[in-house]
Coordinates of C-alpha atoms in Angstrom, one line a residue:
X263 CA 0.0 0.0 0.0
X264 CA 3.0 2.3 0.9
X265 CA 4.3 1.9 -2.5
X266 CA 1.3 3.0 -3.6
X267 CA 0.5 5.8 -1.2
X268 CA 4.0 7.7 -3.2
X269 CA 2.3 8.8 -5.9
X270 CA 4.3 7.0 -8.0
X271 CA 2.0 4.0 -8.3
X272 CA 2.9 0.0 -8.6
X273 CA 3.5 0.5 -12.5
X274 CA 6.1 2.3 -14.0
X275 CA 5.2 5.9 -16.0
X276 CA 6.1 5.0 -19.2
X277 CA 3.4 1.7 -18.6
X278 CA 1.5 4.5 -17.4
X279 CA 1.8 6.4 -20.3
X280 CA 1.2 3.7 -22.4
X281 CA -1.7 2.2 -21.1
X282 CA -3.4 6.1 -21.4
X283 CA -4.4 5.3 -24.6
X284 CA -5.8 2.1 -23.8
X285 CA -9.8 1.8 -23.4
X286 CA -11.8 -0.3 -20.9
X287 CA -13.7 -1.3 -23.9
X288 CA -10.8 -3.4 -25.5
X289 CA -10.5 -6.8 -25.5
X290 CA -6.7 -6.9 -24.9
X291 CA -6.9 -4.6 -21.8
X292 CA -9.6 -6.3 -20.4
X293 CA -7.0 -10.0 -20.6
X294 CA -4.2 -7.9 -19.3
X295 CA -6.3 -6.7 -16.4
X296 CA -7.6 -9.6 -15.3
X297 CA -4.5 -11.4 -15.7
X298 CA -2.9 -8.5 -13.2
X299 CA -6.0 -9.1 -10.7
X300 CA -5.4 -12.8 -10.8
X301 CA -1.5 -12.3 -9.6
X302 CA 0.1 -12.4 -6.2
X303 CA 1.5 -9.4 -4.4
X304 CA 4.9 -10.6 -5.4
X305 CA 4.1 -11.1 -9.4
X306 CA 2.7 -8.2 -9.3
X307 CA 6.0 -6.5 -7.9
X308 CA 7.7 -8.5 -10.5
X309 CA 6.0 -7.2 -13.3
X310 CA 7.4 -4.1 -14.4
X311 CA 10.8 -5.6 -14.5
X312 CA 9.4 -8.6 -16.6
X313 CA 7.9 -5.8 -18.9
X314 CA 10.9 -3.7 -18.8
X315 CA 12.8 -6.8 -19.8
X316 CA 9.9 -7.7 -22.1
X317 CA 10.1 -4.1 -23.2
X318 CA 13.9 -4.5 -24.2
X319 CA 13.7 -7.2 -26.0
X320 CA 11.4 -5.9 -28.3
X321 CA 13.2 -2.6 -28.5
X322 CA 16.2 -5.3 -29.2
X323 CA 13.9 -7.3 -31.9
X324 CA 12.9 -3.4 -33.7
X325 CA 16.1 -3.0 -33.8
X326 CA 17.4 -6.2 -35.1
X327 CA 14.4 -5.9 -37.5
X328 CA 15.0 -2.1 -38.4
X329 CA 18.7 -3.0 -39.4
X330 CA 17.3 -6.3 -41.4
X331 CA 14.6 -4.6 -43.4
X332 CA 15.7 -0.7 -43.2
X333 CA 15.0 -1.0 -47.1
X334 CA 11.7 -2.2 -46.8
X335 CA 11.0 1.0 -44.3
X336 CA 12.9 3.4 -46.5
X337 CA 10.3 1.8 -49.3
X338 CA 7.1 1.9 -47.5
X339 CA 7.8 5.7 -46.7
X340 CA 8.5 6.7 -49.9
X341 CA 5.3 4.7 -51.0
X342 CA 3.5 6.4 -48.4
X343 CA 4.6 9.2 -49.6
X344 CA 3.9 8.5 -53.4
X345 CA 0.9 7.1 -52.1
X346 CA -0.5 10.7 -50.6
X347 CA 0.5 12.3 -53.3
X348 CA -1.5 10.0 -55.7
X349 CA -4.4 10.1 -53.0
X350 CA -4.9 13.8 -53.6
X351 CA -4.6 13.9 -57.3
X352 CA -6.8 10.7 -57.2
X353 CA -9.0 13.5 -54.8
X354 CA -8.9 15.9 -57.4
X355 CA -9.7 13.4 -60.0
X356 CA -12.6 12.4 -58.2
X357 CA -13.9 16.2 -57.8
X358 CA -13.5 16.4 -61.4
X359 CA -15.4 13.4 -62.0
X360 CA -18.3 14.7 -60.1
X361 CA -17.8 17.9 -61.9
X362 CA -18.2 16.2 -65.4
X363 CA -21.1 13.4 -64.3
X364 CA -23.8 15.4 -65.8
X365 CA -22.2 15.7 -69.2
X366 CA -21.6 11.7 -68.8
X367 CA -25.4 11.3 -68.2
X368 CA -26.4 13.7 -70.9
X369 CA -23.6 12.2 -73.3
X370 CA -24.9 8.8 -72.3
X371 CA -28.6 9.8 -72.7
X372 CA -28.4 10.7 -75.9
X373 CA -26.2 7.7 -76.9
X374 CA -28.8 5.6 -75.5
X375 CA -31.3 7.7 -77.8
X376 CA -28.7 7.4 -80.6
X377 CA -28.5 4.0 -80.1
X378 CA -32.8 3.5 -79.9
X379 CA -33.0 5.2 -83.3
X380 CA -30.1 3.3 -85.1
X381 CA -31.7 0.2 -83.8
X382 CA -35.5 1.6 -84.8
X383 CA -33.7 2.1 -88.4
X384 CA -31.8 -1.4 -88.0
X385 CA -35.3 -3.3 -87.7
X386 CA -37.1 -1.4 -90.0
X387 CA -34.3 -2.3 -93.0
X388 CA -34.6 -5.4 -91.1
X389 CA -38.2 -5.6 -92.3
X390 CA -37.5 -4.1 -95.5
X391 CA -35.1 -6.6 -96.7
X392 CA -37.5 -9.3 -95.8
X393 CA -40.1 -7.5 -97.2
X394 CA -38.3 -6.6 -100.6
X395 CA -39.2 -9.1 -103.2
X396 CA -42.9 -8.1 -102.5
X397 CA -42.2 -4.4 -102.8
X398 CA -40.0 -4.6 -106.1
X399 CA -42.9 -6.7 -107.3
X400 CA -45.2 -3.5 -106.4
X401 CA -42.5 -1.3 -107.7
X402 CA -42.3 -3.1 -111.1
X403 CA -46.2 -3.0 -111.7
X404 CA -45.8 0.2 -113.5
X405 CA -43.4 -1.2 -115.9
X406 CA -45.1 -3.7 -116.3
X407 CA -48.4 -2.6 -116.9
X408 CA -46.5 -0.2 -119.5
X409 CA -44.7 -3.3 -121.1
X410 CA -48.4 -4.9 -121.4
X411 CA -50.1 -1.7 -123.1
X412 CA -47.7 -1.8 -125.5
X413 CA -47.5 -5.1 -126.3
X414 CA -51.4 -5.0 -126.7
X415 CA -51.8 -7.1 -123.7
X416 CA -54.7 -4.7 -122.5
X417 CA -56.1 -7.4 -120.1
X418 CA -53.4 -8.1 -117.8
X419 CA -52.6 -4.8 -117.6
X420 CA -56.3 -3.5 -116.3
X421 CA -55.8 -6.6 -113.7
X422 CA -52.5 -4.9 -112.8
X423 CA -54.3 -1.4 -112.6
X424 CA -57.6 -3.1 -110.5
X425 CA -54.8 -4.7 -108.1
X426 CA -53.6 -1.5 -107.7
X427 CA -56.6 0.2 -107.0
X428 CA -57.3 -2.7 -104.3
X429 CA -54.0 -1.6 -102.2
X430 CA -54.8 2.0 -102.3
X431 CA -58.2 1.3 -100.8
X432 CA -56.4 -1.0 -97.8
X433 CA -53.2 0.7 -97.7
X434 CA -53.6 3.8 -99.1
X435 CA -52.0 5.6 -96.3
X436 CA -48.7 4.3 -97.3
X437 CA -46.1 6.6 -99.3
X438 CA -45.1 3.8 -101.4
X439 CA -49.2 3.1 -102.4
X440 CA -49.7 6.6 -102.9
X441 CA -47.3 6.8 -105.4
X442 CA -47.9 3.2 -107.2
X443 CA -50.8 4.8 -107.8
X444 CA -49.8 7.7 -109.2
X445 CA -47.8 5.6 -111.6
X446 CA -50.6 3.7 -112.3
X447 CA -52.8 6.0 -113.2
X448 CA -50.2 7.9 -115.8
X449 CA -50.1 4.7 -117.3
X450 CA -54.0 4.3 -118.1
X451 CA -54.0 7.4 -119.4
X452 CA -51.2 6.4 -122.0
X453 CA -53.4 3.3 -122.4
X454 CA -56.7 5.1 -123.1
X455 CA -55.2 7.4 -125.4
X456 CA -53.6 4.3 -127.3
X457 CA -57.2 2.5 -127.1
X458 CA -58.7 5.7 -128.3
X459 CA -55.9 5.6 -131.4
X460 CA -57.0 2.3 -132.3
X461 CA -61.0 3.6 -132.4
X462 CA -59.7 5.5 -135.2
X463 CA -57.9 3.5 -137.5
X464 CA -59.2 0.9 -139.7
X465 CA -60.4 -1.8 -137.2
X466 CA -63.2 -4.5 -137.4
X467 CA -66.8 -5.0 -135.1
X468 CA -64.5 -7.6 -132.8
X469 CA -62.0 -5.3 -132.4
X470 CA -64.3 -2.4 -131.7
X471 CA -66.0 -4.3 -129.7
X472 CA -62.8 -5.3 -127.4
X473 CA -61.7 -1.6 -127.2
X474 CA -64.8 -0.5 -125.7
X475 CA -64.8 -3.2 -123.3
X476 CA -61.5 -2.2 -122.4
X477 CA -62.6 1.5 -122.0
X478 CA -65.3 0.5 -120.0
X479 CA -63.2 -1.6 -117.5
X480 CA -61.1 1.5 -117.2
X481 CA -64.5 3.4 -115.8
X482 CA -63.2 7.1 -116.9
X483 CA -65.9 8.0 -118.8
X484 CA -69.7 7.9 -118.6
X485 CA -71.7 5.7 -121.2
X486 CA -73.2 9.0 -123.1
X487 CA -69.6 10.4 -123.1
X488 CA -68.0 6.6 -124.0
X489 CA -70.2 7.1 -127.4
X490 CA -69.3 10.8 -127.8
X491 CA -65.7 9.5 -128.0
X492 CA -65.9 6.6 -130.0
X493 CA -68.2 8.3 -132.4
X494 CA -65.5 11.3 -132.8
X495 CA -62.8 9.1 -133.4
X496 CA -64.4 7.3 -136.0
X497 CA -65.3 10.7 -137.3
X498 CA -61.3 11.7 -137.4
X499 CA -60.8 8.5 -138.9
X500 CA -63.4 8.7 -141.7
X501 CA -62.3 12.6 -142.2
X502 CA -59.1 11.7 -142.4
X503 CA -59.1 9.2 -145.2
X504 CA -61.3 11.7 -146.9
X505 CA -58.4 14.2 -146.4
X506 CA -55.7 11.9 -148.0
X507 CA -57.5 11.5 -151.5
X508 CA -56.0 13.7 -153.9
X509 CA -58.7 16.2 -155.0
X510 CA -57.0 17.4 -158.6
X511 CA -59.5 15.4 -160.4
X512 CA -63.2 16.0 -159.5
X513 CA -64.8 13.5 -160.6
X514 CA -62.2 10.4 -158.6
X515 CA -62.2 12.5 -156.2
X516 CA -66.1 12.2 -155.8
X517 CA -66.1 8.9 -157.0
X518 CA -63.5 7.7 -154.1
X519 CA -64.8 10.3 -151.7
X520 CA -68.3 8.6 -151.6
X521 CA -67.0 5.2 -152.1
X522 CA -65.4 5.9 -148.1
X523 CA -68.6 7.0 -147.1
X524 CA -70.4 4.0 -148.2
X525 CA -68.2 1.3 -146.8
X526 CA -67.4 3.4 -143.4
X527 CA -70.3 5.9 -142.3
X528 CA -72.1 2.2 -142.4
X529 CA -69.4 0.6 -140.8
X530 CA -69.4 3.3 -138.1
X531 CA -73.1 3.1 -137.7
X532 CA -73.8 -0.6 -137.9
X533 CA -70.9 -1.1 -135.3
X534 CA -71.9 2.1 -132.8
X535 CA -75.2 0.2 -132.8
X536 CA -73.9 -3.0 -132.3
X537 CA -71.5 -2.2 -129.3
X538 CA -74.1 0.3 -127.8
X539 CA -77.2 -1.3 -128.6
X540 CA -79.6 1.4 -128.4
X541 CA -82.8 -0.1 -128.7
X542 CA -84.5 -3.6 -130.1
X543 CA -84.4 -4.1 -134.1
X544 CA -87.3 -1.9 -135.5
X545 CA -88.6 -2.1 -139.1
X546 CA -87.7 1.9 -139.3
X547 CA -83.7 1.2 -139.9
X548 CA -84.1 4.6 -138.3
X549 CA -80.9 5.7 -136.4
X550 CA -82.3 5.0 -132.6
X551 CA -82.5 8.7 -130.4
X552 CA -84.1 7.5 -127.3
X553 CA -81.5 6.1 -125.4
X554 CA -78.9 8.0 -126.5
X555 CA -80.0 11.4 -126.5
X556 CA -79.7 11.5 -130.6
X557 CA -76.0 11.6 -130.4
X558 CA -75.6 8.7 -133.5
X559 CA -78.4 11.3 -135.3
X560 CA -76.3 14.1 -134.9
X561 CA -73.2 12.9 -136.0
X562 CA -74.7 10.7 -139.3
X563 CA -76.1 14.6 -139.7
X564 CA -73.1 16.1 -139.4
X565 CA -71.1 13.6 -141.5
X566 CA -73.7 13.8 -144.4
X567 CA -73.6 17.2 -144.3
X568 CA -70.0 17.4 -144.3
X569 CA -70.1 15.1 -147.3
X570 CA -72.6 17.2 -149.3
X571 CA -70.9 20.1 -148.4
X572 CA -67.6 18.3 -150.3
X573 CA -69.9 17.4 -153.1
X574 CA -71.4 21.0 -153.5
X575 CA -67.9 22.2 -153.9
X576 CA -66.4 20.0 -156.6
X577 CA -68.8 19.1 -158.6
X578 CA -68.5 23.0 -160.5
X579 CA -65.2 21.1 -161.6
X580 CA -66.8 18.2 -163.0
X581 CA -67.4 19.7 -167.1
X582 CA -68.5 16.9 -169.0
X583 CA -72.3 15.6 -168.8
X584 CA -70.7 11.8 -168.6
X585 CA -68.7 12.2 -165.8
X586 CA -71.6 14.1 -163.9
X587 CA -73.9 10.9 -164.8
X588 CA -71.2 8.0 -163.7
X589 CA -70.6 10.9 -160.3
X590 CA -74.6 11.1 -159.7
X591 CA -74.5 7.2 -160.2
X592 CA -72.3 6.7 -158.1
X593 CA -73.8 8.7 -155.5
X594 CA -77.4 7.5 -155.6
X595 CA -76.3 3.9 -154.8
X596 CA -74.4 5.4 -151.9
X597 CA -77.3 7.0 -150.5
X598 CA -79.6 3.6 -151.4
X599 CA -76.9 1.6 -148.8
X600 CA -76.7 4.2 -146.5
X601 CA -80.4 4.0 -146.5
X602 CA -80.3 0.7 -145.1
X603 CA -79.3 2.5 -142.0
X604 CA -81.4 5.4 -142.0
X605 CA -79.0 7.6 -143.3
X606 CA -80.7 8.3 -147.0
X607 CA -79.7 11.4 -148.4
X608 CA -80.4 11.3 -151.9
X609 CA -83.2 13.4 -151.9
X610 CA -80.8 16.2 -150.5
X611 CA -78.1 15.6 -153.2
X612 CA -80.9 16.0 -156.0
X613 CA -80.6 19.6 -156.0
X614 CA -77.2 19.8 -156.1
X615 CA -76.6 18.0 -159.6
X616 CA -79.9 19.4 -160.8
X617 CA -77.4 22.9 -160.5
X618 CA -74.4 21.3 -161.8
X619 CA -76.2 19.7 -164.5
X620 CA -78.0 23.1 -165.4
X621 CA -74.6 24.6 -164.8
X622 CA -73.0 22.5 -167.1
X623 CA -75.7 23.4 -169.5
X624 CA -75.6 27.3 -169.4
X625 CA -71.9 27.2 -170.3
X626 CA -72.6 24.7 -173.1
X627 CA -75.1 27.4 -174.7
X628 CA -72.4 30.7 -173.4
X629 CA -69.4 28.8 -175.6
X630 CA -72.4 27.9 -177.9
X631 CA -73.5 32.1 -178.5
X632 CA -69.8 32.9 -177.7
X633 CA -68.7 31.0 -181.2
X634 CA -71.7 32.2 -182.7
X635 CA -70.5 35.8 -181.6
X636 CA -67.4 35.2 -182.9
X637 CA -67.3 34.0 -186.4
X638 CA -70.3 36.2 -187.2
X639 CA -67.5 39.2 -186.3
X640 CA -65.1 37.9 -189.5
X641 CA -67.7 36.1 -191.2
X642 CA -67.9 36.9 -195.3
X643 CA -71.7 36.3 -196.4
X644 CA -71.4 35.2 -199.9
X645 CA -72.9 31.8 -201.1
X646 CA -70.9 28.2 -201.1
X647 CA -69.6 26.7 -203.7
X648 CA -71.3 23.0 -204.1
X649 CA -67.6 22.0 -203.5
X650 CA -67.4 24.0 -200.2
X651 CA -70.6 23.1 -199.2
X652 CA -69.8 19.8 -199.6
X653 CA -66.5 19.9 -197.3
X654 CA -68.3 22.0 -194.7
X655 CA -71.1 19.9 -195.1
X656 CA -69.0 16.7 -194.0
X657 CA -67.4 19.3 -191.6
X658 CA -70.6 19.1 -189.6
X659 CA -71.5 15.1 -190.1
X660 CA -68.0 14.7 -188.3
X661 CA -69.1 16.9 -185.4
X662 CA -72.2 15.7 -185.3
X663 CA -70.5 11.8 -185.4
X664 CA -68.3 13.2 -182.6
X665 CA -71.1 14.8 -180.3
X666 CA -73.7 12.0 -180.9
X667 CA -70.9 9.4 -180.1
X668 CA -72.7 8.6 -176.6
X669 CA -76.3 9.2 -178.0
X670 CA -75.0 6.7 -180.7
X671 CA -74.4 4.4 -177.7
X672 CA -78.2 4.6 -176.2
X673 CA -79.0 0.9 -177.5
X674 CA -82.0 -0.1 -179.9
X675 CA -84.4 1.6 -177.5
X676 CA -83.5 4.9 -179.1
X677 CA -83.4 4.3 -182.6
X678 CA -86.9 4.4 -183.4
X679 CA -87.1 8.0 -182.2
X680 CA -83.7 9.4 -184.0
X681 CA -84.3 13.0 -185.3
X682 CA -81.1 12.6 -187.6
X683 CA -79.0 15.3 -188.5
X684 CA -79.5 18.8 -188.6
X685 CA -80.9 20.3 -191.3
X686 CA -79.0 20.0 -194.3
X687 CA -79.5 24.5 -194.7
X688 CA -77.4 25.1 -191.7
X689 CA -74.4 23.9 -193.8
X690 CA -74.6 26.5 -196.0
X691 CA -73.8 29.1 -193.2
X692 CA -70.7 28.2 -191.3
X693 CA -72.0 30.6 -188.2
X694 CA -75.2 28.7 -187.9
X695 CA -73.8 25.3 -188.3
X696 CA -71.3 25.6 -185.5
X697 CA -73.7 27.5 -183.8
X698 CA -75.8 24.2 -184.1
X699 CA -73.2 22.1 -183.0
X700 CA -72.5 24.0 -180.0
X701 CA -76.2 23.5 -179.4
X702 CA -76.3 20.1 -179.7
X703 CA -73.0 19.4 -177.9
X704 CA -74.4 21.2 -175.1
X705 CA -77.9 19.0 -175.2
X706 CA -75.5 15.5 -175.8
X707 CA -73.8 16.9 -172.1
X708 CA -76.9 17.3 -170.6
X709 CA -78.6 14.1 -171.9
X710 CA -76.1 12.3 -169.8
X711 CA -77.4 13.7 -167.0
X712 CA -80.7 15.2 -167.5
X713 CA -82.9 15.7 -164.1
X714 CA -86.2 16.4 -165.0
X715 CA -87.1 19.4 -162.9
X716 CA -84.9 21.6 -164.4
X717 CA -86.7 21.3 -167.6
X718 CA -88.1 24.9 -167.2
X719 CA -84.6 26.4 -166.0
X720 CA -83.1 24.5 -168.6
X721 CA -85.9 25.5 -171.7
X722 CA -85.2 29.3 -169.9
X723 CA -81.6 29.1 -170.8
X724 CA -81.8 28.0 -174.1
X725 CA -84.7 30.3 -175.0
X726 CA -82.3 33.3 -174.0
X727 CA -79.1 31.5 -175.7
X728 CA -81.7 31.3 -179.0
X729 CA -82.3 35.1 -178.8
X730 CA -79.2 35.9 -177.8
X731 CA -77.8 34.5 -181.4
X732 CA -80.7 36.6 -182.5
X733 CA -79.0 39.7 -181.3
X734 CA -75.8 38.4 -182.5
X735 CA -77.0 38.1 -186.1
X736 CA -79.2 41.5 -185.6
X737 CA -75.8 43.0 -184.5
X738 CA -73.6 42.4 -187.7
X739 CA -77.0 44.0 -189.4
X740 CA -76.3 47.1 -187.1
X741 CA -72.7 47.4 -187.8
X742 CA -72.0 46.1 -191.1
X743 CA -73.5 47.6 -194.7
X744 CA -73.7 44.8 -197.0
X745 CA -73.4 44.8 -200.4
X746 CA -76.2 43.4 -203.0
X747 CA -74.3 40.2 -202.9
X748 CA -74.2 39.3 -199.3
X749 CA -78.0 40.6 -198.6
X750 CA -79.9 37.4 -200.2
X751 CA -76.9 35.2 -198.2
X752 CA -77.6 37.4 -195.1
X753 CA -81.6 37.0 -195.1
X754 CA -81.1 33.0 -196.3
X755 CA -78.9 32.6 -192.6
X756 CA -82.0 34.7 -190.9
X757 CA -84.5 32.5 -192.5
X758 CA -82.5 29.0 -191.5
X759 CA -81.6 30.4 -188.1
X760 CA -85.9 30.7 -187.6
X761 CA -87.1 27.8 -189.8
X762 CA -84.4 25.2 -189.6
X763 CA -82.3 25.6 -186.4
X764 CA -84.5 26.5 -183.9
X765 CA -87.4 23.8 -184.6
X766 CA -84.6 21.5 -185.2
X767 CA -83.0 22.3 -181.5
X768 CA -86.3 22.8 -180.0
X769 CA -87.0 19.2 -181.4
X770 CA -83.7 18.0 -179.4
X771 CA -85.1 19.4 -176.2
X772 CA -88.6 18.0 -176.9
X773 CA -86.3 14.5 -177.4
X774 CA -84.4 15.1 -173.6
X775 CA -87.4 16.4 -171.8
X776 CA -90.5 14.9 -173.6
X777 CA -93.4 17.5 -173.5
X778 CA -91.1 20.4 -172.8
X779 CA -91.0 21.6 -176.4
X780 CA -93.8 23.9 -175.4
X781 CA -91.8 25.3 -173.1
X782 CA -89.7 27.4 -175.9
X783 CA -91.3 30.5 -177.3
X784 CA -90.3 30.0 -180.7
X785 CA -92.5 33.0 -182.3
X786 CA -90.8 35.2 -180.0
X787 CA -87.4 34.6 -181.2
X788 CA -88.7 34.8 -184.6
X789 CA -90.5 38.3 -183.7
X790 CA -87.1 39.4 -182.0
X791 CA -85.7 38.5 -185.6
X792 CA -88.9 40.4 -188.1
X793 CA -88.3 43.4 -186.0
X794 CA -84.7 43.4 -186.5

């Protein structure tokens, strides 16, 4: 107790100021301190020398050890050393991590965005490269159809242009639909345009037939205006073969001209009723208006009238009574097999060769009274010798052999009623005899072609050709004195001109128009002479 009681304890101070450190709480201190309560007085008194000795042996071991391993110390401190300094720039580091996190997560965001869209993009090429034999097969319908429109294949390609149709109504919000069907429908309008061509060309009922039902499974047109367009095309068509005839000669011209409309203007019309079929079979043959709204009526009216408008025009060029005949011919059997369609127009061509033909006779009688007109200027009036009237008389049997060549060629019928040759008188006086012939050639012209109702227009024209010789003849009176010698020759021509030639001509006309001699005013062309 006393060794305690001198302050300086049982232990010795640098125990004491070891064990300061030392916490009830550890393990070790609580062993040692109950290893101290378990010893005598005398261990205990014994113990600080066993820890001194304990404590120089250890001091002894550090040493030994700090000698043996001074490198490894001398290492570890400059490690510890290396290791601080890397500790703060590891420090630093990390605050500059933490600085730059935010860009990491917004560089990383939108990588992972990046990364969403490529793989979007991956999957759909994904699906469009397993999807890509179908959609070059969709791709390749335009082509396609194109190949078949021109290759005449008009079928397939409408099934090509119905499948497309189908895909625009189920998937027609798809780019690629939209514009397949764009391209679809440029396409069928090349292929009604070409179908359109072919309505006018030269085709057959069958292939008419075909085109319209193509047309009509392309469903762009209503039926009235389906019929407007094939009607106009086999219009152009008809207008244009009329176009390519060559026109230099009348009368082919006509001839071919109305030979087109008699094979196609039925054509057209037998086949637009055919493929349309406007109404049952009537007994009419009346082109059908009451289903289609007259639009066959008006375009058979418009073609004949185009065609009589054609006619009207050159037949002024036709100048020979023959040709006029074989062109009216020609004509009237057109208009008798149009007429089986209900497109007769010969009572409208009537009028026109009634003028051509009384046209053709006025400037038979105007060269007629301008010969006359002409000889009589020169003419010496002194009498034939029987030599000279000989040769002129065989003068005028060759003209009249000329002129009557086609009367010549009437048949037997017309024999019994031959008025022979003009009176033998006119021979005597040149001016008369080619006045005659003039007359004559004019009434052969007209014989060809002769239409009855222009008998009076016709017996008019002649009546005033007759006293226009008059005044011809009462003319060279006027301006001419004759001598004693060429008076008796002068009054024999007056006297033939009244008592030969004009019953002789008005005999002709009689012969052409029976009953229409009547018509000429013979007296007054004798009374137009006796006042002279």
């Amino acid at each position: 107790m006393g060794v305690m009681g001198d302050g300086t304890g049982i232990l010795p101070d640098n125990m004491t100021k070891q064990a300061t450190p030392l916490t009830p709480a550890s393990e070790e201190q609580d062993i040692y301190f109950s290893e101290l309560l378990g010893y005598t007085v005398d261990r205990l008194g014994r113990e600080p020398e066993l820890l001194r000795a304990e404590q120089d042996q250890l001091a002894r071991q550090v040493q030994e050890t700090s000698v043996t391993n001074y490198r490894s110390f001398i290492t570890t401190a400059q490690c510890l050393v290396g290791l601080q300094q890397q500790l703060g720039e590891m420090a630093a580091s990390l605050d500059a991590l933490d600085a730059d996190l935010p860009k990491l997560q917004a560089a990383a965001d939108a990588f992972r965005r990046d990364g969403m869209s490529l793989n979007a993009r991956r999957e759909a090429n994904r699906r469009l490269y397993a999807a890509h034999p179908g959609l070059l097969d969709l791709l390749e319908i335009p082509a396609l159809m194109d190949t078949c429109i021109r290759s005449g294949n008009f079928d397939e390609a409408l099934d090509l242009r119905a499948y497309a149709n189908k895909l625009s109504v189920v998937h027609g919000e798809l780019p690629i639909v939209r514009h397949l069907v764009e391209d679809v429908a440029s396409t069928s309008d090349a292929m009604l345009e070409q179908l359109l061509a072919r309505l006018a060309g030269a085709i057959q009922l069958p292939e008419c037939l075909r085109v319209i039902g193509f047309l009509r499974r392309l469903a762009l047109f209503p039926e009235t205006e389906l019929r407007l367009h094939f009607l106009q095309r086999r219009e152009a068509w008809i207008a244009s073969m009329a176009a390519d005839l060559d026109d230099r000669s009348a009368y082919e011209f006509l001839k071919r001209l109305t030979d087109v409309y008699r094979l196609h203007v039925f054509d057209v019309t037998m086949q637009y009723r055919a493929i349309f079929a406007d109404s049952a079979p009537s007994t009419t043959n009346l082109p059908s208006t009451n289903d289609d709204g007259g639009i066959l009526s008006a375009w058979a009216e418009r073609r004949i009238a185009a065609y009589l408008d054609a006619v009207a025009s050159h037949l002024p060029q036709i100048t020979d009574g023959g040709g006029l005949a074989s062109v009216l011919d020609h004509v009237m059997y057109c208009g008798a097999s149009l007429g089986r369609v209900g497109l007769d127009f010969r009572p409208l061509i009537a009028p026109l060769f009634e003028a051509a033909a009384l046209r053709l006779f006025s400037s038979g009688l105007a060269s007629s009274n301008d010969a006359l007109s002409t000889m009589l200027e020169n003419h010496r009036w002194v009498a034939m010798s029987s030599a000279g009237s000989r040769a002129a008389q065989l003068r005028q049997q060759q003209g009249e052999q000329q002129q009557n060549k086609a009367g010549e060629e009437g048949g037997a019928e017309e024999k019994g009623t031959d008025l022979g040759p003009p009176p033998p008188t006119l021979v005597e006086h040149p001016p008369l005899a080619v006045y005659a012939n003039g007359l004559l050639a004019a009434l052969n012209e007209l014989r060809h072609c002769a239409p009855y109702l222009i008998r009076e227009s016709a017996a008019s024209a002649l009546q005033n050709s007759l006293l226009g010789a008059v005044a011809a003849v009462v003319h060279v009176q006027a301006v001419r004195t004759l001598n004693e010698t060429e008076q008796p020759v002068f009054k024999a021509a007056c006297t033939a001109l009244i008592t030969a030639l004009c019953p002789y001509i008005s005999a002709c006309f009689d012969r052409l128009f029976p009953g229409s001699a009547a018509l000429l005013d013979l007296q007054a062309v004798a009374a137009e002479l006796s006042q002279a």
